[in-house]
Coordinates of C-alpha atoms in Angstrom, one line a residue:
M982 CA 0.0 0.0 0.0
T983 CA 1.4 3.4 -1.0
I984 CA 0.3 6.7 0.5
R985 CA 1.4 10.0 -1.0
V986 CA 1.7 13.0 1.3
R987 CA 2.2 16.6 0.1
I988 CA 4.2 18.8 2.4
V989 CA 4.2 22.5 1.9
V990 CA 7.3 24.4 3.0
E991 CA 7.7 28.1 2.7
R992 CA 11.1 29.7 3.1
W993 CA 11.7 33.4 3.3
A994 CA 14.4 35.8 4.3
W995 CA 14.1 38.2 7.2
A996 CA 16.7 40.4 8.8
G997 CA 19.4 38.7 6.6
V998 CA 18.6 35.1 7.7
A999 CA 16.4 32.7 5.8
W1000 CA 13.9 30.6 7.9
D1001 CA 11.9 27.5 7.1
R1002 CA 8.2 27.9 7.9
S1003 CA 8.0 24.2 8.7
L1004 CA 7.6 22.2 11.9
Y1005 CA 11.3 22.4 13.0
G1006 CA 11.9 26.1 12.2
V1007 CA 15.5 25.4 10.8
P1008 CA 17.3 28.3 9.1
A1009 CA 17.7 27.8 5.3
A1010 CA 20.0 29.4 2.8
R1011 CA 19.1 33.0 1.8
G1012 CA 17.3 33.4 -1.4
T1013 CA 15.8 29.9 -1.4
W1014 CA 12.2 29.4 -2.1
V1015 CA 10.6 26.0 -2.2
R1016 CA 6.8 25.3 -2.3
G1017 CA 4.7 22.3 -3.1
E1018 CA 7.1 19.3 -2.4
T1019 CA 5.5 15.9 -2.6
M1020 CA 6.8 12.8 -0.6
A1021 CA 5.6 9.2 -1.0
F1022 CA 5.5 6.5 1.8
S1023 CA 4.9 2.8 1.3
F1024 CA 3.2 0.6 4.0
P1025 CA 2.9 -3.2 3.9
S1026 CA -0.6 -4.5 3.0
L1027 CA -2.6 -6.1 6.0
P1028 CA -3.6 -9.7 5.6
I1029 CA -7.2 -10.6 5.2
L1030 CA -8.4 -12.7 8.1
S1031 CA -11.0 -15.4 7.8
G1032 CA -14.0 -15.6 10.2
R1033 CA -12.6 -18.6 12.0
T1034 CA -9.3 -16.9 12.6
V1035 CA -11.1 -13.9 14.0
A1036 CA -13.2 -16.1 16.4
V1037 CA -10.0 -17.9 17.6
L1038 CA -8.2 -14.6 18.3
A1039 CA -11.3 -13.3 20.2
A1040 CA -11.4 -16.4 22.4
A1041 CA -7.7 -16.2 23.1
G1042 CA -8.2 -12.5 24.1
A1043 CA -11.0 -13.4 26.4
L1044 CA -8.9 -16.1 28.2
A1045 CA -6.1 -13.6 28.6
V1046 CA -8.3 -11.0 30.2
G1047 CA -9.8 -13.6 32.5
A1048 CA -6.3 -14.7 33.6
I1049 CA -5.3 -11.1 34.3
A1050 CA -8.4 -10.5 36.3
A1051 CA -7.9 -13.6 38.4
G1052 CA -4.3 -12.6 39.1
A1053 CA -5.4 -9.2 40.2
S1054 CA -8.0 -10.6 42.6
K1055 CA -5.3 -12.7 44.3
D1056 CA -3.3 -9.5 45.0
Q1057 CA -6.3 -7.7 46.6
P1058 CA -6.3 -7.6 50.4
A1059 CA -8.9 -9.4 52.3
T1060 CA -12.2 -7.6 52.4
S1061 CA -12.7 -5.8 55.7
P1062 CA -16.1 -6.1 57.4
S1063 CA -18.6 -3.5 56.6
L1064 CA -18.7 -0.5 58.8
D1065 CA -22.5 -0.7 58.9
A1066 CA -22.4 -4.2 60.4
P1067 CA -23.2 -4.3 64.1
A1068 CA -20.2 -4.7 66.4
A1069 CA -20.0 -7.8 68.5
A1070 CA -21.3 -7.4 72.0
P1071 CA -18.6 -7.3 74.7
P1072 CA -18.5 -10.1 77.1
Q1073 CA -20.8 -9.5 80.1
A1074 CA -19.1 -9.3 83.4
A1075 CA -20.1 -11.7 86.0
P1076 CA -22.6 -10.1 88.4
A1077 CA -21.0 -9.0 91.7
A1078 CA -21.9 -11.0 94.7
D1079 CA -24.7 -9.6 96.8
T1080 CA -23.0 -7.6 99.6
D1081 CA -25.7 -8.5 102.1
S1082 CA -25.4 -12.2 101.4
V1083 CA -21.6 -12.0 101.9
T1084 CA -22.0 -10.1 105.2
M1085 CA -24.6 -12.6 106.5
A1086 CA -22.5 -15.5 105.5
A1087 CA -19.5 -14.0 107.4
A1088 CA -21.7 -13.3 110.4
A1089 CA -23.1 -16.8 110.4
A1090 CA -19.5 -18.1 110.9
L1091 CA -19.6 -16.7 114.5
P1092 CA -21.9 -17.8 117.2
Q1093 CA -24.6 -15.5 118.6
C1094 CA -23.8 -13.7 121.8
R1095 CA -26.1 -15.4 124.2
S1096 CA -24.8 -14.2 127.5
A1097 CA -22.9 -11.3 129.1
M1098 CA -19.9 -11.1 131.4
L1099 CA -17.6 -8.6 133.1
V1100 CA -14.3 -8.4 131.2
P1101 CA -11.5 -7.2 133.5
V1102 CA -9.5 -4.1 132.4
N1103 CA -7.4 -3.8 135.5
R1104 CA -7.7 -4.7 139.2
S1105 CA -10.5 -2.3 139.8
W1106 CA -12.5 -2.0 136.7
G1107 CA -14.1 -4.2 134.1
I1108 CA -16.5 -3.9 131.1
P1109 CA -19.9 -5.6 131.0
M1110 CA -20.2 -6.9 127.4
P1111 CA -22.0 -9.6 125.4
S1112 CA -20.3 -13.0 125.4
V1113 CA -20.6 -16.6 124.3
Y1114 CA -22.9 -18.7 126.4
G1115 CA -21.1 -20.9 128.9
S1116 CA -17.7 -19.5 127.9
A1117 CA -15.4 -16.7 128.9
S1118 CA -15.1 -15.7 125.2
T1119 CA -16.5 -12.5 123.8
Y1120 CA -15.8 -13.6 120.2
C1121 CA -19.4 -13.6 119.0
N1122 CA -21.9 -11.3 117.3
L1123 CA -25.4 -9.8 117.4
M1124 CA -27.3 -8.8 114.2
Y1125 CA -30.6 -7.6 112.9
G1126 CA -33.3 -10.1 113.5
D1127 CA -32.1 -11.5 116.8
D1128 CA -35.4 -11.4 118.7
P1129 CA -33.7 -12.3 120.9
H1130 CA -32.7 -15.8 119.7
R1131 CA -31.3 -16.4 116.3
G1132 CA -32.9 -19.3 114.4
S1133 CA -34.7 -22.2 116.0
T1134 CA -32.3 -22.7 118.9
V1135 CA -33.4 -21.1 122.1
F1136 CA -30.7 -21.9 124.6
G1137 CA -28.7 -19.2 126.5
D1138 CA -29.6 -15.7 127.3
P1139 CA -29.3 -13.4 124.2
D1140 CA -31.8 -11.0 125.7
T1141 CA -29.3 -10.0 128.3
A1142 CA -26.5 -9.7 125.7
I1143 CA -28.6 -7.3 123.6
R1144 CA -29.7 -5.3 126.6
V1145 CA -26.1 -4.8 127.8
L1146 CA -25.2 -3.5 124.3
Q1147 CA -28.2 -1.2 124.0
R1148 CA -27.6 0.3 127.5
N1149 CA -23.9 1.0 126.6
L1150 CA -24.8 2.6 123.3
N1151 CA -27.3 4.9 125.0
F1152 CA -24.8 6.0 127.6
C1153 CA -21.6 6.3 125.6
Y1154 CA -23.1 7.6 122.3
G1155 CA -26.1 9.6 123.5
T1156 CA -28.7 7.5 121.7
K1157 CA -32.2 6.7 123.0
L1158 CA -32.7 3.1 122.1
A1159 CA -35.4 1.1 123.9
V1160 CA -33.6 -1.4 126.1
D1161 CA -35.9 -4.3 125.1
G1162 CA -33.4 -7.1 124.2
I1163 CA -34.5 -7.1 120.5
Y1164 CA -31.9 -6.4 117.8
G1165 CA -34.3 -4.4 115.5
S1166 CA -33.8 -1.7 112.9
N1167 CA -33.1 1.0 115.4
T1168 CA -30.3 -0.9 117.2
R1169 CA -28.8 -1.8 113.8
A1170 CA -28.9 1.9 112.7
V1171 CA -27.1 3.0 115.9
V1172 CA -24.4 0.2 115.4
K1173 CA -23.9 1.5 111.9
L1174 CA -23.4 5.0 113.2
V1175 CA -20.8 3.8 115.7
Q1176 CA -19.0 1.8 113.0
R1177 CA -18.8 4.8 110.7
R1178 CA -17.5 7.0 113.6
H1179 CA -14.7 4.5 114.2
K1180 CA -14.0 4.0 110.4
L1181 CA -15.3 0.4 110.2
V1182 CA -17.4 -1.3 107.6
A1183 CA -20.9 -0.1 108.4
D1184 CA -22.8 -3.4 108.2
G1185 CA -24.9 -2.9 111.3
I1186 CA -23.6 -6.2 112.9
Y1187 CA -22.1 -6.1 116.4
G1188 CA -19.0 -8.3 116.3
P1189 CA -15.4 -8.5 117.4
K1190 CA -14.1 -5.5 115.4
T1191 CA -16.9 -3.3 116.6
R1192 CA -16.5 -4.5 120.2
S1193 CA -12.8 -3.6 120.1
A1194 CA -13.3 -0.2 118.5
M1195 CA -16.3 1.2 120.4
N1196 CA -16.4 3.0 123.7
W1197 CA -17.6 1.3 126.9
R1198 CA -18.7 2.3 130.3
L1199 CA -16.7 0.6 133.0
Y1200 CA -18.0 -1.0 136.2
S1201 CA -16.2 -1.5 139.5
M1202 CA -17.0 -4.7 141.4
A1203 CA -15.1 -3.3 144.4
T1204 CA -17.2 -0.2 144.8
R1205 CA -20.2 -1.4 142.9
S1206 CA -20.3 1.7 140.8
W1207 CA -20.2 2.8 137.2
S1208 CA -17.6 5.1 135.6
K1209 CA -18.7 8.6 134.8
G1210 CA -17.2 8.4 131.3
C1211 CA -16.6 6.0 128.5
S1212 CA -13.3 4.7 127.0
S1213 CA -12.1 2.0 124.6
P1214 CA -9.6 0.0 126.7
L1215 CA -9.7 -3.1 124.5

């Protein structure tokens, strides 16, 4: 196949220098004038393809495109979860143990105070306080609901133990509890007040820690008299 192309070049002189009015703008010799040059270019003829050849080439091209797409998909990073998807719920924390249940369980480990005794402080004075029945130990407790006995057992004298405590609370802390031998809501509230004053856990249970921290009125067996003030000698 032969294609003929006509290229027009104008040359002219200006200020003593001849210039080509062509694509490259290269100076030419003065006085030269060329116009209307024709150049011919030859290209090889394209082969005529049959319908079957065209179909084979199209199929090969489709396979190549599919292979390229498959390779590109392997290089893609893993798809991240959609931002619109609901987030997984955090694990639920185990419910905290019931404080009252723990307190009651700890109190149940001690026996109920079912008597009262005079605990010596020195040769002259002692402290009347709740104690374990039939023992010299004061390592016991009294709690809300003791009326006066706790549970189904009815031995001992818890009424006296509760009265001793109520009488001491009234004198040393200025409260006005009914000295009735029942550990009710009023007695529990006063015990909580005493516990807070002495920076103890305010659970309303009279036990060894409350016994050692609170103030007591002393009694003298020698003179059979009560002290005029209160102290915490334990």
